[in-house]
Every structure is written in structure tokens, then in C-alpha cells.
CSV table of C-alpha atoms and ligand atoms in Angstrom, one decimal:
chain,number,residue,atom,x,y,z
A,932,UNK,CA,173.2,32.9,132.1
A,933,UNK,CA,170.5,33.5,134.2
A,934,UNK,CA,169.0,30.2,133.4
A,935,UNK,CA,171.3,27.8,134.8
A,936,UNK,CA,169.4,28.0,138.6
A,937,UNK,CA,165.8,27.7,136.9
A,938,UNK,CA,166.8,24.7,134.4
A,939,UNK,CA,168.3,21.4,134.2
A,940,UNK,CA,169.1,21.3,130.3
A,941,UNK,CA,167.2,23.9,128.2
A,942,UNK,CA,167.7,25.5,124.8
A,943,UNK,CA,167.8,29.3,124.4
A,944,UNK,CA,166.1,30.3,120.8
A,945,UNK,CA,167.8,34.4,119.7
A,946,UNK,CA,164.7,35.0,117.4
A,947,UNK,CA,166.1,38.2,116.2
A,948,UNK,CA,168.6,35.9,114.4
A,949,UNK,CA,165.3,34.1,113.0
A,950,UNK,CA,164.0,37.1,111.9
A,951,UNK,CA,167.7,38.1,110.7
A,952,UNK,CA,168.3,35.2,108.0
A,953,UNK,CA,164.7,35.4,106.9
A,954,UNK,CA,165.1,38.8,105.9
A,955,UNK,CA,168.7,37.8,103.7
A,956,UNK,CA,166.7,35.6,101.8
A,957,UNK,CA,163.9,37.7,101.2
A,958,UNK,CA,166.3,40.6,100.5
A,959,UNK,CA,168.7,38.6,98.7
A,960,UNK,CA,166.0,36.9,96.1
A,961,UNK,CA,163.3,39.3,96.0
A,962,UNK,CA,160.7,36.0,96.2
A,963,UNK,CA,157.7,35.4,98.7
A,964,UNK,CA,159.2,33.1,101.7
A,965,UNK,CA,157.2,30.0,103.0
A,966,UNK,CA,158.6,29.1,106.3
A,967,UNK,CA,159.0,25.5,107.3
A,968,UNK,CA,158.3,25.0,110.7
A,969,UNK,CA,157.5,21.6,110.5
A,970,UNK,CA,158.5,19.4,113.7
A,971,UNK,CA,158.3,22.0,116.3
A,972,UNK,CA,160.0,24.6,113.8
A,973,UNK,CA,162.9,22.0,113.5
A,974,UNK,CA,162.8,21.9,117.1
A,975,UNK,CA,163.1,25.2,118.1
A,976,UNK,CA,159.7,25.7,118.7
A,977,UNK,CA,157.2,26.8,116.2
A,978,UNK,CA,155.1,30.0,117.5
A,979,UNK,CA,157.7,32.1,118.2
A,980,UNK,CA,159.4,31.4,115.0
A,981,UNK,CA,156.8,31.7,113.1
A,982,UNK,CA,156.0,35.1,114.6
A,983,UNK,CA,160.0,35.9,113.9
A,984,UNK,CA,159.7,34.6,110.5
A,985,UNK,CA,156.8,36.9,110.3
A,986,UNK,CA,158.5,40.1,111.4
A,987,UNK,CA,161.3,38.5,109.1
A,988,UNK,CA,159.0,38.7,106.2
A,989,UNK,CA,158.2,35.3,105.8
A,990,UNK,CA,154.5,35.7,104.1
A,991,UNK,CA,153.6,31.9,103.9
A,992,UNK,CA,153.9,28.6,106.7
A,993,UNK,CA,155.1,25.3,105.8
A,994,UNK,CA,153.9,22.5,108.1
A,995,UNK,CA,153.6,18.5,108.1
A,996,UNK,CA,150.8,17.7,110.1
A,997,UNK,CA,147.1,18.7,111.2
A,998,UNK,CA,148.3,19.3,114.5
A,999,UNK,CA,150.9,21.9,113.4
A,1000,UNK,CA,148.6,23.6,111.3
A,1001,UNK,CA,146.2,23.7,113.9
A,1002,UNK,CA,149.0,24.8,116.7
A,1003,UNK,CA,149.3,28.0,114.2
A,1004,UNK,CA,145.9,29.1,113.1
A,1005,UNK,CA,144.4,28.7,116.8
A,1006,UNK,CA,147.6,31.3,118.0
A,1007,UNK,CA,146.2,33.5,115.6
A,1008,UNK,CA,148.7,33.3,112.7
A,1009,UNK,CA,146.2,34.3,109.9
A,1010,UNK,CA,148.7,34.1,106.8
A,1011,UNK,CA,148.7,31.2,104.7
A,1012,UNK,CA,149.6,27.3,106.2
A,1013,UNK,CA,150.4,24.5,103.9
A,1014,UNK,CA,150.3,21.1,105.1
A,1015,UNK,CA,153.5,19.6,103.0
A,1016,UNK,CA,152.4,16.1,103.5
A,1017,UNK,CA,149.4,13.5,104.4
A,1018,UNK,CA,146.0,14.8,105.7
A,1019,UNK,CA,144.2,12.4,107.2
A,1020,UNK,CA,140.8,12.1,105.6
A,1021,UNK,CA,138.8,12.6,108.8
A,1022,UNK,CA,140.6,16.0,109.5
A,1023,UNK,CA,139.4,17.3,106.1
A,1024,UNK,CA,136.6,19.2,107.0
A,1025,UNK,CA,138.0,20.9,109.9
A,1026,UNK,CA,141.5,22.1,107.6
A,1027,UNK,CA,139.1,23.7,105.2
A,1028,UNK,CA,137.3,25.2,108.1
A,1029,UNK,CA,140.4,26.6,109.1
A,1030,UNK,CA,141.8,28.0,105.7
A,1031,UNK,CA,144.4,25.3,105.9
A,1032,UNK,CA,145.7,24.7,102.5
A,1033,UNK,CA,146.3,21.0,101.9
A,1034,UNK,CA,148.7,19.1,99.1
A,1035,UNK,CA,147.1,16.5,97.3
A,1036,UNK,CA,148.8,13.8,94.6
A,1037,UNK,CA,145.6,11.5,93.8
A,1038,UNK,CA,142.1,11.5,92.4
A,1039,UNK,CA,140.3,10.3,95.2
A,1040,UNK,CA,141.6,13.2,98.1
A,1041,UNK,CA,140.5,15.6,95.2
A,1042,UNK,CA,137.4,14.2,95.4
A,1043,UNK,CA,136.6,13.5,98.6
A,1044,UNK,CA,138.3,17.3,99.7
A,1045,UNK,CA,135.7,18.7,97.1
A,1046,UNK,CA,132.5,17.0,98.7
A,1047,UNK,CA,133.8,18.3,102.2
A,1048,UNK,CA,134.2,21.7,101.3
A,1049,UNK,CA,130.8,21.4,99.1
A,1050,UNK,CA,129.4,20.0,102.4
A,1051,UNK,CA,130.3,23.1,104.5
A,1052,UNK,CA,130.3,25.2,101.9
A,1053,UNK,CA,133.8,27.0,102.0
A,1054,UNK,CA,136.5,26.5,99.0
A,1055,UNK,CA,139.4,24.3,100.3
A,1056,UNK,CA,142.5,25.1,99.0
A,1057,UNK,CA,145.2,22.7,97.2
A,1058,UNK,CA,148.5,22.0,96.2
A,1059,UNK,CA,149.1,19.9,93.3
A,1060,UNK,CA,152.6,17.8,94.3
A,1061,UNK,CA,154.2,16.7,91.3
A,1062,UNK,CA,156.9,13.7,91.7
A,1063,UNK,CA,159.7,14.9,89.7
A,1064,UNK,CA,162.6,13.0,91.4
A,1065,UNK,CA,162.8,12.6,94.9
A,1066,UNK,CA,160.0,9.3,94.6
A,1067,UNK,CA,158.3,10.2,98.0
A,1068,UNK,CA,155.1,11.6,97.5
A,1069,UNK,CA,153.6,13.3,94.4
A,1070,UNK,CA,151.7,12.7,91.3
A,1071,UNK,CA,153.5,11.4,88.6
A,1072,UNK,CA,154.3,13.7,85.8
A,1073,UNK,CA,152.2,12.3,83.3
A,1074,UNK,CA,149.5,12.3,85.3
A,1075,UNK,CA,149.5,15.9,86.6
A,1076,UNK,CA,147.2,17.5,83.8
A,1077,UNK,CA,144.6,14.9,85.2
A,1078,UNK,CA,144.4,16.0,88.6
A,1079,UNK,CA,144.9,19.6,87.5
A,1080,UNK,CA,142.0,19.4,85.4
A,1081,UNK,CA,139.6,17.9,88.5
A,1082,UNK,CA,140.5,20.4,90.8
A,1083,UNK,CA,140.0,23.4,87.9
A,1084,UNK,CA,136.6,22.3,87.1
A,1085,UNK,CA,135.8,21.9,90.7
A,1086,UNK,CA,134.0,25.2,91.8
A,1087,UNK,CA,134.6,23.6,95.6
A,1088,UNK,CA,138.4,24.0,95.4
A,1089,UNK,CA,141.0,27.0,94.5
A,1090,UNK,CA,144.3,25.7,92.7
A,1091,UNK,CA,146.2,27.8,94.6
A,1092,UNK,CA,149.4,26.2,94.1
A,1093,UNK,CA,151.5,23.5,92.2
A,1094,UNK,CA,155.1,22.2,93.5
A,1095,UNK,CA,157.6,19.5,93.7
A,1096,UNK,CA,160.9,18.3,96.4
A,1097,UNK,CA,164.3,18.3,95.6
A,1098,UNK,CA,166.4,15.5,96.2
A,1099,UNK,CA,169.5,16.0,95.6
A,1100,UNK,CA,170.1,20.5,95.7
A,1101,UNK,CA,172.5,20.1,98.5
A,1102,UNK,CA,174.5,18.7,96.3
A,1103,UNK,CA,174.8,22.0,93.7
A,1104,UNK,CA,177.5,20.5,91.3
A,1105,UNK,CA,175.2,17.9,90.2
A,1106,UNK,CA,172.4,18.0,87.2
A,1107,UNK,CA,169.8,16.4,89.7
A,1108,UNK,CA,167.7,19.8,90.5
A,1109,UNK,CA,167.9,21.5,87.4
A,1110,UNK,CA,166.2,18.3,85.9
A,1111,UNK,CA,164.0,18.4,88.3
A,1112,UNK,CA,162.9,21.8,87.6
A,1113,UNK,CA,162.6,21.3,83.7
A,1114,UNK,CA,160.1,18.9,84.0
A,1115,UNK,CA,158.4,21.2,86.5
A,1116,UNK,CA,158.8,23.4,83.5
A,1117,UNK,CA,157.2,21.0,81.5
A,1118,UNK,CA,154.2,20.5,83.4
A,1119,UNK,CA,153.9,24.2,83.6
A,1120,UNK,CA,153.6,24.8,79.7
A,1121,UNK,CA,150.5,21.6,79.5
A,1122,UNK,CA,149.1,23.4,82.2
A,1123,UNK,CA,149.2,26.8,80.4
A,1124,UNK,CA,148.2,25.7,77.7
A,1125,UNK,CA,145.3,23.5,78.7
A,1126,UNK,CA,144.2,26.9,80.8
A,1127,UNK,CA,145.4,25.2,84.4
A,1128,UNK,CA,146.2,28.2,86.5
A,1129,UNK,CA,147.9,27.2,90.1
A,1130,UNK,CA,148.5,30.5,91.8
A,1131,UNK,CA,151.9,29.5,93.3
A,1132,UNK,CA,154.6,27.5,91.8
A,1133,UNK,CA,157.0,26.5,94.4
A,1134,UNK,CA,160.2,24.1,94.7
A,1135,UNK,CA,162.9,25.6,96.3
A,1136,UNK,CA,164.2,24.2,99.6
A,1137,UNK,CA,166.4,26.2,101.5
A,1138,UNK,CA,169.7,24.9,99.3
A,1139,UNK,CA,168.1,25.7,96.3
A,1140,UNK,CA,166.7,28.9,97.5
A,1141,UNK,CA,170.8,29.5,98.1
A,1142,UNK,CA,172.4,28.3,94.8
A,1143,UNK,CA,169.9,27.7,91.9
A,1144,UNK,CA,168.0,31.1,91.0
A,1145,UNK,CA,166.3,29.0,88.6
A,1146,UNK,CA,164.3,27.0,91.2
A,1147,UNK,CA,162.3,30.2,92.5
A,1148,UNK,CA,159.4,30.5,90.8
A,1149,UNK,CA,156.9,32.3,93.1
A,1150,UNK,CA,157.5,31.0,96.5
A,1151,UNK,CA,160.5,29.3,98.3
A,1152,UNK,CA,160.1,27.2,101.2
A,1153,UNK,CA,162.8,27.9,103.9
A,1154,UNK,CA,163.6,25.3,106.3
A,1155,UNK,CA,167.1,24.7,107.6
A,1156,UNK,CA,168.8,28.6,106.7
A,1157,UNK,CA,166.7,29.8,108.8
A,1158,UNK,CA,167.3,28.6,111.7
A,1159,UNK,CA,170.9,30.0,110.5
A,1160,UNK,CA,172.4,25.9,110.3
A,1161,UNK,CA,174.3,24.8,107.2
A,1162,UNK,CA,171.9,23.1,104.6
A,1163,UNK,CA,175.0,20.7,103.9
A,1164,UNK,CA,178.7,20.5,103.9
A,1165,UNK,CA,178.7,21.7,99.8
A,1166,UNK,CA,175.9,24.3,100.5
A,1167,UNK,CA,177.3,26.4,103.5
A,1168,UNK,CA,175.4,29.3,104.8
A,1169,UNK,CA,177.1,32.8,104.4
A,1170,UNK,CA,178.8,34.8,107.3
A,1171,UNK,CA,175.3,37.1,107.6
A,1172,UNK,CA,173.1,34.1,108.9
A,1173,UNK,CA,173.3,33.2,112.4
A,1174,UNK,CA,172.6,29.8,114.0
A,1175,UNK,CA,169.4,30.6,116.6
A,1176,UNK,CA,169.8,27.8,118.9
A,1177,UNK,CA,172.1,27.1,121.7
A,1178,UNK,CA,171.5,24.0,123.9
A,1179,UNK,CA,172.5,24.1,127.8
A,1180,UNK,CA,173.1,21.9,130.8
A,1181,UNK,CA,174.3,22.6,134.0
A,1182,UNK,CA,177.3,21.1,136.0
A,1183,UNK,CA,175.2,19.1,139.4
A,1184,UNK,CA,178.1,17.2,141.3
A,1185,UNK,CA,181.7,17.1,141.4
A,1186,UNK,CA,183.5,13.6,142.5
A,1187,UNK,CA,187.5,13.5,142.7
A,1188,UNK,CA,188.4,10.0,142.0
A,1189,UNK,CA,190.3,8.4,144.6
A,1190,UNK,CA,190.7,4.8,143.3
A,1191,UNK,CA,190.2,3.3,140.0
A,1192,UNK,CA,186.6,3.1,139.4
A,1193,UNK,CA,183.9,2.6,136.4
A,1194,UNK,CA,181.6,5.2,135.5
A,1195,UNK,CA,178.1,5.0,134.5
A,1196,UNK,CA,175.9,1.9,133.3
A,1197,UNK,CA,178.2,-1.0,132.0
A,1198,UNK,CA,181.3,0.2,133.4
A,1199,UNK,CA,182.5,1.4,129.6
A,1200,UNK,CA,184.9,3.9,131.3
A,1201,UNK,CA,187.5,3.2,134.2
A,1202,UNK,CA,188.5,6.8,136.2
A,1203,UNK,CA,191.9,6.6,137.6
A,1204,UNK,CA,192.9,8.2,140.9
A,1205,UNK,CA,193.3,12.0,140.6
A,1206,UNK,CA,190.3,12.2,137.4
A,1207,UNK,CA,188.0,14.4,138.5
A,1208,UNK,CA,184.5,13.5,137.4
A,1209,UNK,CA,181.4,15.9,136.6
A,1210,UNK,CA,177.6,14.8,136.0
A,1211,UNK,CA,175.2,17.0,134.6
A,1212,UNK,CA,171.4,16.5,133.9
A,1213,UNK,CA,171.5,15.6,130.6
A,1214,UNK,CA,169.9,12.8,128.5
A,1215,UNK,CA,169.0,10.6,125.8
A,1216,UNK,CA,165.4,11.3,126.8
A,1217,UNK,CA,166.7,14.9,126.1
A,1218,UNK,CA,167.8,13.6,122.6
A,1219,UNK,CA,171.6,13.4,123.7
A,1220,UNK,CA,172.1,10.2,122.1
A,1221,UNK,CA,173.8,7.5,123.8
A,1222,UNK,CA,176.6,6.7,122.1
A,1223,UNK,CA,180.5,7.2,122.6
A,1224,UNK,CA,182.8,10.4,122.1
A,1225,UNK,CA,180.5,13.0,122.9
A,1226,UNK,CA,181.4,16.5,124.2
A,1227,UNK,CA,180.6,19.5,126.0
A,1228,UNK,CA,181.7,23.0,126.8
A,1229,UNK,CA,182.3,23.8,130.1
A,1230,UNK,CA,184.7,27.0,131.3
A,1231,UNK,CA,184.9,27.5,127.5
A,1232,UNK,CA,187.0,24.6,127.0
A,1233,UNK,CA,185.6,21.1,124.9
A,1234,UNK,CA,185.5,18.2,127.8
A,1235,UNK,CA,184.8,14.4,126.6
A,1236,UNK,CA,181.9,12.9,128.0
A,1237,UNK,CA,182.4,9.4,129.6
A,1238,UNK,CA,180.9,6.4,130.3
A,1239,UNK,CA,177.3,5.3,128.4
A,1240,UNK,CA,174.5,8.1,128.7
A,1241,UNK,CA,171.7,7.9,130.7
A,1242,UNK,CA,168.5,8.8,130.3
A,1243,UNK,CA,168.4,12.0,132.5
A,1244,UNK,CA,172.4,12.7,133.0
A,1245,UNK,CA,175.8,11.8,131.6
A,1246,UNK,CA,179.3,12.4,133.3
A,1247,UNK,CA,182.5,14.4,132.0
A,1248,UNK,CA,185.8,14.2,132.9
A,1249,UNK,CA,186.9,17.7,134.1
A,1250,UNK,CA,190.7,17.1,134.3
A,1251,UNK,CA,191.2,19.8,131.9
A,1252,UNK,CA,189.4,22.3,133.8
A,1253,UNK,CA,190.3,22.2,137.1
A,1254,UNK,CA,188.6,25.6,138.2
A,1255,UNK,CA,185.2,23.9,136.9
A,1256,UNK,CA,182.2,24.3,139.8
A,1257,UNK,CA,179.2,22.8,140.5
A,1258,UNK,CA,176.4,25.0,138.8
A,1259,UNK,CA,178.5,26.0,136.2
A,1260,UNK,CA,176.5,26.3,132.6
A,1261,UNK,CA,177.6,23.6,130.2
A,1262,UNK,CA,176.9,24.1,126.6
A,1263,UNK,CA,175.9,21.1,124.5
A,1264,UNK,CA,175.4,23.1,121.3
A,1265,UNK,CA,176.5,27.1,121.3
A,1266,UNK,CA,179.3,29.5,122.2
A,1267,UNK,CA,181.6,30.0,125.0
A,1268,UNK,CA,184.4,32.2,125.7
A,1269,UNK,CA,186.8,31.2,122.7
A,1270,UNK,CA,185.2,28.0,121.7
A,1271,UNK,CA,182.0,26.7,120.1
A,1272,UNK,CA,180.1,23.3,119.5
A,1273,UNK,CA,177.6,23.7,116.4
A,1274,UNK,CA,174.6,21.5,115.5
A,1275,UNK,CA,176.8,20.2,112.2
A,1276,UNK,CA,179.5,18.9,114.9
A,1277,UNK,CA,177.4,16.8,116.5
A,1278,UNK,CA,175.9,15.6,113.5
A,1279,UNK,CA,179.0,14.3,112.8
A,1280,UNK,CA,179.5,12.8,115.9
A,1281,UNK,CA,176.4,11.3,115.4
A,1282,UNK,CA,176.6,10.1,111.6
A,1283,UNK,CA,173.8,12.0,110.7
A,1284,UNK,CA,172.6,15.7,109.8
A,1285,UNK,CA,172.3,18.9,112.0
A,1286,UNK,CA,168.3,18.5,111.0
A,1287,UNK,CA,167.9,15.8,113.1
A,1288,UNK,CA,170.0,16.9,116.0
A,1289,UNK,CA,168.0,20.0,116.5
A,1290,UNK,CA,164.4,18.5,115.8
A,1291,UNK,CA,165.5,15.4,118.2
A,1292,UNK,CA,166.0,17.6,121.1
A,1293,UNK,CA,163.7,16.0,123.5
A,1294,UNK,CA,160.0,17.8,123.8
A,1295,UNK,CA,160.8,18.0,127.6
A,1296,UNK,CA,163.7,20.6,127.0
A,1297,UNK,CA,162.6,24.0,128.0
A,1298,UNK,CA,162.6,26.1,125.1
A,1299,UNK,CA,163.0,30.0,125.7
A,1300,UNK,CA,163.3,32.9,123.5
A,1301,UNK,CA,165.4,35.8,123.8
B,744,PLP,C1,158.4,19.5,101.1
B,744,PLP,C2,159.5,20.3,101.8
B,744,PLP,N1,159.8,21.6,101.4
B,744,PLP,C3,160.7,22.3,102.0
B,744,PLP,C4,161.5,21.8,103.1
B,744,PLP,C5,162.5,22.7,103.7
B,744,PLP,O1,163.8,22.1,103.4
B,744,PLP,P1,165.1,22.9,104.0
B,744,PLP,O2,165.0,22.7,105.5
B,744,PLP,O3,166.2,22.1,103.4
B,744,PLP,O4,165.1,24.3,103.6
B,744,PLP,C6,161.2,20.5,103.5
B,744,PLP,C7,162.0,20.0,104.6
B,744,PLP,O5,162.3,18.8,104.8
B,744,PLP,C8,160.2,19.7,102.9
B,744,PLP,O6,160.0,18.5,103.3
């Protein structure tokens, strides 16, 4: 509440519910946790959730980039950080000088992360990613004994771990993961019985973490459940998790309408006399995408947002709530009174998925954690 004189939009992070659906999954499956806070922790901002993860009893972090690893390890996070994706070849030396673990899928990074580490003289650490399915990044099955074998006979590099993506575990009814995971299996046994011993197997995404006990092996990497959002419309969260983020604006100008009149760039909407129009300081440069049939919550009632969006502020029509003021809080994504918006609603409204609304809310949007 308190925010709406200090902010123009902002997005309040509840940590303790973080820390809340990290601990259900922990509890609920008995396996070590890897949390994902790629992306600014899916946009919710990555050192405080990691440090709720953490008092959640997440043991491991899941990152895509140097700079997020680095974010982590310079705030002091000392547990584990796995870079999911790409490391740029330059940055090698300074991962494995920060205990970075790194994934690898080809000969050459092998290589050339083994003459780094020989060069400074630390072990670097690596992920073997197998391609099992989802055809983004990984080794190729047949090929995995291979690299397993250069990084077991390289005293430069620990195997700490072996995994591969799901594409399809948000969809539970079909065979897709469990294939997946047999020829994970697969690779498992050459390896076991060629003498290949990665420390951690891993696979599970947050929907498989949910529905297929048989993905577990020794580490599951939480994204999207924790932050308490759905991880689709066939894999639905239980009532115990808790969506973390709500996402605020506040109500700058009142206008009553006193002849017909077009709102906003373009002229898309035409007020009548007696419409009473609100603006508030919201934007596509927030990540409020411009497009039509928006909404927001003002006086706990769901108002339609008219006319195009602008970059910094959008307008409402506030017929329906006449008692509506100027510095009233407007909710783009939460509760209030009765009603709520959720991330998945707008991800409707946007044709796409609540990951990207909350990871495409602007950098510029305050972030603050209660
Ligand atoms: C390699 C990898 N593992 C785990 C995750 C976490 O997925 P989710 O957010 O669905 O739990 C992601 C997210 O995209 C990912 O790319």
C-alpha cells in the first residue's frame, strides 16, 4: 500500500511464498532442488530469491548466463551455480575461478575448459547435456560416452553432473518425457558400465518435478513453481503454492469526457460524453504490451484499458467505478478486495505463457521484497 506515493509501476516480490513452494517440493519429493533463476529469477529478481530459495531449501542455482552466475557468487551465494546454456569461451577462465559449474555438449569446449583450468590450476566443473528430445542444445546420444570419456580422463575437470530438457512434460498425458528419460536411462547404463561416474543426474523441470516421479534422479531444477505460477494449463499448481509477484500502477489523472473524443496515439478509441477516463504510468517499456483488451484492477473491480499503449502510461475507462481517485493503487497482476488478475490471464491475453509475462516486466520496474 504504502508504495503507491514512492512509485510509478513497481512489482512487490512475498519471498516467504518463494521460500514456501520451495519447501513443498523439497518436502513433497525428498530430492535436492536446483533453483532456476535465470532471467532475473524469471523476473522477480534473482538475489533475494535465491536467498528465499535458500532458506526454502533449495541447495543448487540454475542460471543462463556468465553475468548471472557472476551476479550470485560476487553476493556471496557459495552453493553450487550451473550455467544451463552457452559460455562464451573467453569467460572460461574466470567461471572456473569462481566455482561456476559450466554445461558442455562438444569436444572442443571440453578441451579448451580443460587447458583453462590446467592453466590456473583449479578443476572446472561440468555438465554433460545429452539431447534426448527437445533438439536445442546437447550432445547427441550416441555420442555421449565420447565426451564422457574426455572429461573422465581429464584430471583438470570433475564430471559432476549429466542431464537433459524436457520438451514436452507439460503436457503429462503424453509418452514424450518418459522417452525422454529412458534414453537418459540408457546412457546411464554405458556410462556405468564403461566406469563414467557424473555426480548428478538431473532432468526434471518444474512440471516434471510435479507429475513424473520417474524424472528425479538426484537433482530437480525448479523454475516456474516456484515462483508459485502454473507450469501449464494440464500441469496446475496445487492450492499450497502461492504466486510471489504482484505488479502495481498507480491512478495519475482523472478527465470526465465532455464531448466525443479519441484517446491515445491513433485515435483507436472514441470516449463519449459522460466516460470518465483514467491514465496511469504504465508501459510497454514496462513490458505492458501494446496491444488491445487489456485490463486492470482498480477499487477491486477489472476496468478495460483503452486506446493503444504508450510507452510510459496507458488510459482506463473508469465508468464502472465511479468512486475511483487519483492515487489510487491499480493492480496489473495480483489481488484486490474480491477480484484477482494472475500472470496466466494475461498470458492469455497476450497469446503467450505466464513465463514470459513475468520475465518481460521491464528492468526499469522497481522490484521490492516483502
Ligand atoms: C534447462 C532448463 N532446466 C530447467 C528449467 C526450469 O523450467 P521450469 O520453469 O518449467 O521449471 C528451464 C527453464 O526454462 C531450463 O531451460
Amino acid at each position: 500500500m504504502g508504495y503507491v506515493k514512492l512509485y510509478s509501476t513497481w512489482v512487490e516480490i512475498d519471498l516467504e511464498s518463494i521460500k514456501e513452494n520451495v519447501r513443498q517440493v523439497v518436502e513433497n519429493t525428498k530430492v535436492t532442488v536446483m533453483a532456476i533463476v535465470k532471467a532475473n529469477a524469471y523476473g522477480h529478481g534473482a538475489l533475494p530469491v535465491a536467498k528465499a530459495a535458500l532458506s526454502g531449501g533449495a541447495s543448487w542455482f540454475g542460471v543462463a548466463r556468465v553475468e548471472e552466475a557472476l551476479e550470485l557468487r560476487q553476493a556471496g551465494i557459495n552453493r553450487p551455480i550451473l550455467i544451463l546454456g552457452y559460455t562464451p569461451p573467453k569467460r572460461y577462465d574466470e567461471m572456473i575461478e569462481n566455482d561456476i559449474s559450466l554445461t558442455v555438449w562438444e569436444s572442443e569446449q571440453i578441451d579448451a575448459i580443460a587447458a583453462s583450468a590446467n592453466k590456473i590450476g583449479k578443476q572446472a566443473r561440468l555438465h554433460l547435456k545429452v539431447d534426448t528430445g527437445m533438439s536445442r542444445l546437447g550432445v547427441q546420444p550416441e555420442n555421449a560416452s565420447n565426451l564422457a570419456n574426455l572429461i573422465s580422463s581429464s584430471s583438470s575437470l570433475i564430471f559432476e553432473g549429466l542431464f537433459t530438457h524436457f520438451a514436452r512434460a507439460d503436457e503429462p498425458d503424453l509418452p514424450t518425457t518418459q522417452q525422454q528419460t529412458e534414453l537418459l536411462m540408457i546412457i546411464l547404463e554405458e556410462f556405468n558400465n564403461a566406469g563414467f561416474q557424473p555426480k548428478y543426474i538431473h532432468a526434471a523441470n518444474s512440471a516434471a518435478a510435479l507429475t513424473h516421479p520417474s524424472t528425479w534422479f538426484k537433482l530437480l531444477r525448479l523454475g516456474i513453481a516456484m515462483y508459485g505460477l502454473h507450469p501449464s494449463p494440464k500441469v496446475q499448481l496445487s492450492e499450497a503454492f502461492r504466486p510471489a509477484l504482484s505488479w502495481k500502477t498507480v491512478l495519475t489523472q482523472i478527465t470526465t469526457v465532455e464531448f466525443s473524443r479519441g484517446v491515445s496515439y491513433g485515435h483507436e478509441f472514441i470516449a463519449q460524453p459522460g466516460n470518465r477516463i483514467g491514465t496511469i504510468p504504465l508501459g510497454y517499456a514496462d513490458g505492458f504490451r501494446r496491444i488491445a483488451g487489456n485490463q486492470v484492477l482498480i477499487r477491486g473491480l477489472k476496468v478495460p484499458v483503452i486506446g493503444r499503449v504508450c510507452m510510459d502510461q496507458s488510459m482506463v475507462l473508469l465508468d464502472s467505478v465511479p468512486e475511483a481517485k487519483v492515487g489510487d493503487e491499480v493492480i496489473v497482476i495480483g489481488k484486490q478486495g474480491e477480484n484477482h488478475i494472475l500472470a496466466e490471464d494475461v498470458a492469455k491475453r497476450w497469446g503467450t505463457i505466464n513465463y514470459e509475462v513475468a520475465s518481460g516486466i521491464g528492468q526499469r520496474v522497481p522490484r521490492i521484497f516483502i
